[in-house]
Every structure is written in C-alpha cells, then in structure tokens.
Coordinates of N, CA and C and ligand atoms in Angstrom, one line a residue:
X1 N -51.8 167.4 101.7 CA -51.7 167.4 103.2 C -52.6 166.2 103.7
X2 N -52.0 165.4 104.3 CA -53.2 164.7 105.8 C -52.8 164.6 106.5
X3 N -53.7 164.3 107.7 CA -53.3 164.3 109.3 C -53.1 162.8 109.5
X4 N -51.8 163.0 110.4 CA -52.0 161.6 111.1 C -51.5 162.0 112.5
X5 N -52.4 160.9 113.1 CA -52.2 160.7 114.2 C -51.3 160.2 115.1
X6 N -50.5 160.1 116.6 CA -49.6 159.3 116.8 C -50.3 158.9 118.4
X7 N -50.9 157.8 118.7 CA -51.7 157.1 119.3 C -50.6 156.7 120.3
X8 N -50.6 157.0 122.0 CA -50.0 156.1 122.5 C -50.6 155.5 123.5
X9 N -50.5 153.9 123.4 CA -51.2 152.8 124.1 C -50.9 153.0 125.2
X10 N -51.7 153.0 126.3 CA -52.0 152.9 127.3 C -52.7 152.1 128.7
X11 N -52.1 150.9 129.2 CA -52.7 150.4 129.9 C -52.8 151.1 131.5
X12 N -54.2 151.3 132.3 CA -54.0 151.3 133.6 C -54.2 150.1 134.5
X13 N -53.6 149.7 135.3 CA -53.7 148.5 136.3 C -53.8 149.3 137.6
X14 N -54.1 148.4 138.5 CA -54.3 148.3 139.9 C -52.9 147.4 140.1
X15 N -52.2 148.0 141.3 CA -51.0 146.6 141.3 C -51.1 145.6 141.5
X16 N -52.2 144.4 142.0 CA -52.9 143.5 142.3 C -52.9 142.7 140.8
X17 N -53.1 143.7 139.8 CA -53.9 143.4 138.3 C -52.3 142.7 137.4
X18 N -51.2 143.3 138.2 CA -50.0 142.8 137.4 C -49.9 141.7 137.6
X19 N -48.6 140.8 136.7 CA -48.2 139.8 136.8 C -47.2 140.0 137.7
X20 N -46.8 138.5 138.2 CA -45.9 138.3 139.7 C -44.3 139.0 139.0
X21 N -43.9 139.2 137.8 CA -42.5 139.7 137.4 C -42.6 141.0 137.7
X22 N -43.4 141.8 137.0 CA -44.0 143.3 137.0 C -44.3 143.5 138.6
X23 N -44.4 142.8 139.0 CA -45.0 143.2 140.4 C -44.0 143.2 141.3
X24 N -42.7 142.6 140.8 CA -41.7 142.8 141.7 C -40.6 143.9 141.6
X25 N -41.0 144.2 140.0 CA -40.1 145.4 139.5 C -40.6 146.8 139.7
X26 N -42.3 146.4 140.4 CA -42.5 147.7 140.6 C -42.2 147.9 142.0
X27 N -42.3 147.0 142.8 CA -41.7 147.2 144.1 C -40.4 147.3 144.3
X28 N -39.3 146.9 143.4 CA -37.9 147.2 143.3 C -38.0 149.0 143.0
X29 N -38.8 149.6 142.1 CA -38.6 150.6 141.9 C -39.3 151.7 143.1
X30 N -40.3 151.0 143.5 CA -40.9 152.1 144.7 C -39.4 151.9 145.7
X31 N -38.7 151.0 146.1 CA -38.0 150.7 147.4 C -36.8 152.0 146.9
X32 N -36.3 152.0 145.2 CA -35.3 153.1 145.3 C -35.6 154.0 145.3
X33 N -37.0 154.4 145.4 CA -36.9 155.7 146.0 C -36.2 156.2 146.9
X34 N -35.7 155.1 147.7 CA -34.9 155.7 149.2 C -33.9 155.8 148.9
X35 N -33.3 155.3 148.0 CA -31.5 155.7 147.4 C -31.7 157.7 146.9
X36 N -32.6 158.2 146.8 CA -32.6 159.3 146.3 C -31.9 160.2 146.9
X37 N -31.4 160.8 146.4 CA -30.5 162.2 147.0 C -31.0 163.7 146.3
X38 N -32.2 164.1 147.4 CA -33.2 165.0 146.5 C -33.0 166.2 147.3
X39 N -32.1 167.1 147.9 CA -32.4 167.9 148.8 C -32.6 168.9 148.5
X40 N -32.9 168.9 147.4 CA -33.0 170.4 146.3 C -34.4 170.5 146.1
X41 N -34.5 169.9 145.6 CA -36.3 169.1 145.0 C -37.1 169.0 146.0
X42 N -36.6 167.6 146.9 CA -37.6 167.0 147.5 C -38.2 166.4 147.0
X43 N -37.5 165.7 145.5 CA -39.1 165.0 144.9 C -38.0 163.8 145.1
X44 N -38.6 162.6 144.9 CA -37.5 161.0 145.3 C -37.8 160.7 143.7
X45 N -37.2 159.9 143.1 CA -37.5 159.1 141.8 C -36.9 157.8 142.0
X46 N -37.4 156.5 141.4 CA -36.9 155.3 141.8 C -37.1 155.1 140.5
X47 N -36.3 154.5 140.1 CA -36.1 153.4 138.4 C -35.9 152.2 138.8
X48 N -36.1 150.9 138.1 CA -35.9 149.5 138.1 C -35.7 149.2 136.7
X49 N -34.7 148.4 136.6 CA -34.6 147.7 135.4 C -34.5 146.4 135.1
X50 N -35.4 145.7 134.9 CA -34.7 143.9 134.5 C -34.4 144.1 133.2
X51 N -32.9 143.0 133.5 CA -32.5 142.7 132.6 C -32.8 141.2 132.1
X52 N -32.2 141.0 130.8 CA -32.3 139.4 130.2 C -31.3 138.3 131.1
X53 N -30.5 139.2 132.2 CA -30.0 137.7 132.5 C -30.3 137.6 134.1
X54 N -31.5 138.0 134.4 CA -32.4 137.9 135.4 C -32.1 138.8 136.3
X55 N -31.2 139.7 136.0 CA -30.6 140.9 137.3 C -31.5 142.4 137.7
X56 N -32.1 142.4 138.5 CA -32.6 143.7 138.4 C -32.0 144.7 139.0
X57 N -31.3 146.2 138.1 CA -30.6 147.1 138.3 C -31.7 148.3 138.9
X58 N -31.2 148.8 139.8 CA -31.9 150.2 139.9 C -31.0 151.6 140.2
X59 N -31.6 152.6 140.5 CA -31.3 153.7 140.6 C -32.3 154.7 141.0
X60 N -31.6 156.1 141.6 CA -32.6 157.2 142.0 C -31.9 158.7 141.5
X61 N -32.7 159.3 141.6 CA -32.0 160.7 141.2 C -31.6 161.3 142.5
X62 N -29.9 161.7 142.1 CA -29.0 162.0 142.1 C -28.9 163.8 142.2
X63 N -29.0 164.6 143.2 CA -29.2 165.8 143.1 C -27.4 166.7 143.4
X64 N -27.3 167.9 143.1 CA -26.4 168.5 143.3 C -26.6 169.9 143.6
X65 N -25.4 170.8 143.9 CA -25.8 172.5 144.8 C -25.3 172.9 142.8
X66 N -24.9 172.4 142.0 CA -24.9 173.0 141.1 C -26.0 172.7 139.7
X67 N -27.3 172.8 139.9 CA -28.5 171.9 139.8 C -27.7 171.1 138.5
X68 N -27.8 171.7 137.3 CA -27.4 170.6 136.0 C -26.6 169.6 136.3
X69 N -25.5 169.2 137.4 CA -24.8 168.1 137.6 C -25.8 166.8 138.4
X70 N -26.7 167.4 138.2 CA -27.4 165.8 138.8 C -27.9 165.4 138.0
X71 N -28.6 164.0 138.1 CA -29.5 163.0 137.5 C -30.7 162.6 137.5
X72 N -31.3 162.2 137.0 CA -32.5 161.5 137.1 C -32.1 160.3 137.5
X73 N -33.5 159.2 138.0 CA -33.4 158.0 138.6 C -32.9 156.9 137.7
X74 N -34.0 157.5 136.2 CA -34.0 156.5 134.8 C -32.3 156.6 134.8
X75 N -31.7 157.8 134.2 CA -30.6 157.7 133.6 C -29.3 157.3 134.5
X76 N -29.6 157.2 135.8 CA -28.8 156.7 136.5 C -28.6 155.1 136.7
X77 N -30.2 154.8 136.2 CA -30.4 153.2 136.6 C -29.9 152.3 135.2
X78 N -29.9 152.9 134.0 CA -29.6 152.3 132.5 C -28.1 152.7 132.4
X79 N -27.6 154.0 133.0 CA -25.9 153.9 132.7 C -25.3 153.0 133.8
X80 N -25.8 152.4 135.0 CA -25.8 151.6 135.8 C -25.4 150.4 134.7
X81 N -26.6 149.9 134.6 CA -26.8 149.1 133.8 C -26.0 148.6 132.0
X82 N -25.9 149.3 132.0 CA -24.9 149.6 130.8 C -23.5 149.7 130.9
X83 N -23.0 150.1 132.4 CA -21.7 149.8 132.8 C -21.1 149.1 133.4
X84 N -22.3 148.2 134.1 CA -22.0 146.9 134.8 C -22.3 145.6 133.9
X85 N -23.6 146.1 133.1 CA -24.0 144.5 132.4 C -24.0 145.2 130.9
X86 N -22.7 144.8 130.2 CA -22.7 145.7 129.2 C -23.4 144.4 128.1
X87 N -23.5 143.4 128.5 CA -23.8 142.3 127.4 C -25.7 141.9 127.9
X88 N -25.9 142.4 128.6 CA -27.3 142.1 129.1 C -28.5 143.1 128.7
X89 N -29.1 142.9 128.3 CA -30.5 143.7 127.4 C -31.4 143.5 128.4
X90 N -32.3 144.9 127.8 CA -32.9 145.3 129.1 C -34.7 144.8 128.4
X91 N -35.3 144.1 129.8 CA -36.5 143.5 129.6 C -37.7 144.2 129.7
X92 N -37.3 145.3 130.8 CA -38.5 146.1 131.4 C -38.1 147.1 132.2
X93 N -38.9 148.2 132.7 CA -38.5 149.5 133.3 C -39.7 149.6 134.4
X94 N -39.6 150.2 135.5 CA -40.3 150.5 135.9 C -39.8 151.6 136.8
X95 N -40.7 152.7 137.0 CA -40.3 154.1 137.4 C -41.6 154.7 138.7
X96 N -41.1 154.3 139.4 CA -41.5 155.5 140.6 C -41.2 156.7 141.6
X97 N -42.1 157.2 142.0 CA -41.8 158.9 142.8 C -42.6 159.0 143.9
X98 N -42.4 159.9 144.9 CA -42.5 160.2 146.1 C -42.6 161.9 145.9
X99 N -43.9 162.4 146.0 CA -43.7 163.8 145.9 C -43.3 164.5 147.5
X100 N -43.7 166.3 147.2 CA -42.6 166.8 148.2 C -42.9 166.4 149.6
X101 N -44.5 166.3 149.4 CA -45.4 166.1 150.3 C -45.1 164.9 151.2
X102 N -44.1 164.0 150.5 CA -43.3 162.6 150.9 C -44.3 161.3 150.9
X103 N -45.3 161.5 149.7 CA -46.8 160.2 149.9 C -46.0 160.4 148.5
X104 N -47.0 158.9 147.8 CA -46.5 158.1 146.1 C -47.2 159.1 145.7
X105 N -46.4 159.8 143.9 CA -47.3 160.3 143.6 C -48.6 159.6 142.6
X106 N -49.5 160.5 142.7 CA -50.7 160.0 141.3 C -51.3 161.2 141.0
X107 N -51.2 161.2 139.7 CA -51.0 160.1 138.8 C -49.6 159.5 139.0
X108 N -49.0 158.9 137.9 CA -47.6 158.5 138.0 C -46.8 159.3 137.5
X109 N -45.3 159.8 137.9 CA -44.6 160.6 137.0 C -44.0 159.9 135.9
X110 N -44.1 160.7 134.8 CA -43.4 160.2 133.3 C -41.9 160.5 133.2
X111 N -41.1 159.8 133.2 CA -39.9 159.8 132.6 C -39.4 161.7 131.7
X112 N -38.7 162.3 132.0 CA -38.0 163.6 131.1 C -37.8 163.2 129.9
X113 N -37.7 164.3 128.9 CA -37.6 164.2 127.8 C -36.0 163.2 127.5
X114 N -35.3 163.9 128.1 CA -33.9 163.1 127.8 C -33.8 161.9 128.5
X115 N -34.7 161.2 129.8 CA -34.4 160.5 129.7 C -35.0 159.4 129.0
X116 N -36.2 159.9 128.5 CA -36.7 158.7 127.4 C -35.8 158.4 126.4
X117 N -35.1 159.5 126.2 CA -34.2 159.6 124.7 C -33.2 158.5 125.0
X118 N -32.0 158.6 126.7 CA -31.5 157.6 127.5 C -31.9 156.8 127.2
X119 N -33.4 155.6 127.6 CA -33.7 155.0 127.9 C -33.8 154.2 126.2
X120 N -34.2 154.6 125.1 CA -34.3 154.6 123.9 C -33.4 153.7 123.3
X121 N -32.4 154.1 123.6 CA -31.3 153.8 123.5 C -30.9 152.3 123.7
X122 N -31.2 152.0 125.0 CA -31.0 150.9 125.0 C -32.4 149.9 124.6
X123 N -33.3 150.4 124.3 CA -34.5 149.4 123.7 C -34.1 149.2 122.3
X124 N -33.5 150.1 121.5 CA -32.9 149.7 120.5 C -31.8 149.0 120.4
X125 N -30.8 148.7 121.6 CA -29.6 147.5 121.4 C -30.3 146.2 122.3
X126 N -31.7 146.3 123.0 CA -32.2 144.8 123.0 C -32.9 144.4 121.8
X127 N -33.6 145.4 120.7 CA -33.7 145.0 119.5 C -35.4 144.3 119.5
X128 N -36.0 144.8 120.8 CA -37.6 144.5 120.7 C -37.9 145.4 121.7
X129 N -39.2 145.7 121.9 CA -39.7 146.5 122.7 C -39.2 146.3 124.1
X130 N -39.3 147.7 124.7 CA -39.3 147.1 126.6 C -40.5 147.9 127.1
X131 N -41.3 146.8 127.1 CA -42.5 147.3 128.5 C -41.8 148.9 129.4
X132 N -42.5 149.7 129.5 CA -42.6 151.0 130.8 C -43.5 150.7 132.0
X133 N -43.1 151.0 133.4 CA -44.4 150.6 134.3 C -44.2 151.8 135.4
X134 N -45.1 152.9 134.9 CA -45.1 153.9 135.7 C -46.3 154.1 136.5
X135 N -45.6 154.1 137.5 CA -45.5 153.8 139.1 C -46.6 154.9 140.3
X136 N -47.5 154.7 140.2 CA -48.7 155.8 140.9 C -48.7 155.0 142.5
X137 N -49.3 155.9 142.9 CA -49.6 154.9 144.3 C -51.0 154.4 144.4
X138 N -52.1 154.6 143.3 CA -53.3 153.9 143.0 C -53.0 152.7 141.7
X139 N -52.6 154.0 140.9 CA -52.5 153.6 139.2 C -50.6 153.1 138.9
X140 N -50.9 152.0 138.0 CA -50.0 151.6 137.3 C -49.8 151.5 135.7
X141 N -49.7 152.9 135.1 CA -49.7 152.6 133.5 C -48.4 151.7 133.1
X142 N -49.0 151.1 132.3 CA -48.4 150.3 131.3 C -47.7 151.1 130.1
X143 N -46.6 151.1 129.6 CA -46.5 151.3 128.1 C -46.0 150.1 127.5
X144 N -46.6 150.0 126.0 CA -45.7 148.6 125.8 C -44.4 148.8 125.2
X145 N -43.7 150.2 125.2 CA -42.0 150.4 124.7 C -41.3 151.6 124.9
X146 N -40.5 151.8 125.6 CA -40.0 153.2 125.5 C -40.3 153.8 124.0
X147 N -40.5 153.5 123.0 CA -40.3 154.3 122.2 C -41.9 154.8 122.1
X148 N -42.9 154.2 122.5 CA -44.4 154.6 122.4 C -44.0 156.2 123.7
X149 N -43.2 155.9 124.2 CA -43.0 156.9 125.4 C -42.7 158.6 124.4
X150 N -41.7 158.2 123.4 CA -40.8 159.2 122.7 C -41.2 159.2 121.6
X151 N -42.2 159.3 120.5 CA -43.0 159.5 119.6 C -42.0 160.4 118.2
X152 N -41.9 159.9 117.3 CA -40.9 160.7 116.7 C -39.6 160.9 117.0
X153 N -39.0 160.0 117.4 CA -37.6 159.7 118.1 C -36.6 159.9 117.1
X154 N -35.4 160.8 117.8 CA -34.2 160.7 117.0 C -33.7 158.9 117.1
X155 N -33.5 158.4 116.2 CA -32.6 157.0 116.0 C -31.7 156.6 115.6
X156 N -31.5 157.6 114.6 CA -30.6 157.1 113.7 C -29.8 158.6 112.9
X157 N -28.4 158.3 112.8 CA -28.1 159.6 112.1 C -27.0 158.8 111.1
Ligands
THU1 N1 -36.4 163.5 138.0 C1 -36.1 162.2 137.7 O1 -35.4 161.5 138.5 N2 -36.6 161.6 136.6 C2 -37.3 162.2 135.7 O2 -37.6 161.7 134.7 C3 -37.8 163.6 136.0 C4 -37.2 164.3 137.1 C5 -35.8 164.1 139.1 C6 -34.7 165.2 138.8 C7 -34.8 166.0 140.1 O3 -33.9 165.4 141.0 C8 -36.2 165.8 140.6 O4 -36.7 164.7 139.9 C9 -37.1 167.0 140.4 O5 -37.1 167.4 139.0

C-alpha cells in the first residue's frame, strides 16, 4: 500500500493582479450573469470562454419548471461553443455567480461535477491545458486546467 496524494494548484488574485486577457474574460463572465434564467434558484451563473481564434463565447444557466431540463452556465457556454466554432479550441474559462442575496458571490462558485466532466472534454480536443478563472467578488482563483478541477477523470474508454 501507499498514499498518494492529488494536489490541486491553486492561485488567488485580486482582479487588478490579472493580466489585461484574463481580465476581460472575467468581465465577460461577470456581465453573463445577466443572460441567466434563474427563477427557481435565484442563483445567476455566467461562463466565458476564449477561444483560439480570438472569439469569446459565453453563456448562463438556463432554468426550467421541470428542474433536470435546465443547465448550467459552463455547459451551456462550451455546447455553445462547440456548435458554433466546431474548429476553434478553447483557451480559457472563466466562471462567475451572483448569489440569492443578488451581490458576487465569495468565495467563488466551482463548476458541478458534470460540468467539469463537460468542460474536460473539450481541454482534451485543444490538446493542452485551459486555465479556469473562478470568479469571487474579492477573490479570483486560478486553476491551471480543467482537469486539475476533475482529479481522477473519466478520459478514455
Ligand atoms: N449552476 C451553474 O450554472 N453552474 C454550476 O456549475 C453549478 C450550478 C446553476 C444551476 C442552477 O440553475 C443554479 O446554478 C443553482 O444550482
């Protein structure tokens, strides 16, 4: 038997601390918050996505009276992205939220199980890591890949 460990890297920033790219993808993703359609919840989610051929895609979660037929922000913003720019790989993510209370939340919210698994998906058909930038209204973590997000990831069958 031994133990091992599975370590996930963690940067915190201040938004000031980002670079001018990051800094606009996190503002693309705070603005979709307002695409949200939360009347169930009341929570808002905003995703951003750049891609490699300079386009930044976003998306919000998507609610319904039959709860399971809605979405998340992520998985709305990468099947976006995947059915409009099916040839363009994705550079970076950035995810933010608006709790019930209607202020940013903080810490930042993390992405759902499935949609990291979503999101996975397409860091493996860009074929290098994509940066995560979850979205606080103080704090800004860093991940350096969706897959540091999903630890033990299905990949491959
Ligand atoms: N939600 C997202 O949009 N992304 C996540 O990763 C977690 C949760 C949404 C789903 C639902 O509309 C609301 O947040 C409350 O769960």
């Amino acid at each position: 038997m031994k133990d091992i460990d599975i370590i996930i890297p963690l940067k915190a920033y201040a938004y000031d601390e980002l670079d001018e790219r990051s800094r606009a993808l996190v503002d693309a993703a705070r603005n979709a918050t307002k695409g949200s359609y939360s009347p169930y919840s009341k929570f808002k989610v905003g995703a951003a996505i750049l891609l490699d051929n300079g386009v930044t895609v976003t998306g919000a979660n998507q609610e319904n009276v039959a709860f399971p037929s809605g979405t998340c922000a992520e998985r709305s913003a990468c099947y976006w992205a995947g059915a409009n720019y099916p040839d363009a790989r994705f550079e970076m993510i950035a995810v933010a939220s608006v709790g019930t209370d209607g202020v940013e939340c903080e810490p930042p919210t993390a992405p759902c199980g499935a949609c990291r698994q979503a999101l996975l998906e397409y860091e493996v058909l860009a074929g290098h890591h994509v940066p995560v930038l979850l979205v606080g209204r103080e704090t800004i973590y860093r991940l350096p890949s969706v897959q540091s997000l999903l630890p033990l990831a299905f990949t491959e069958f």
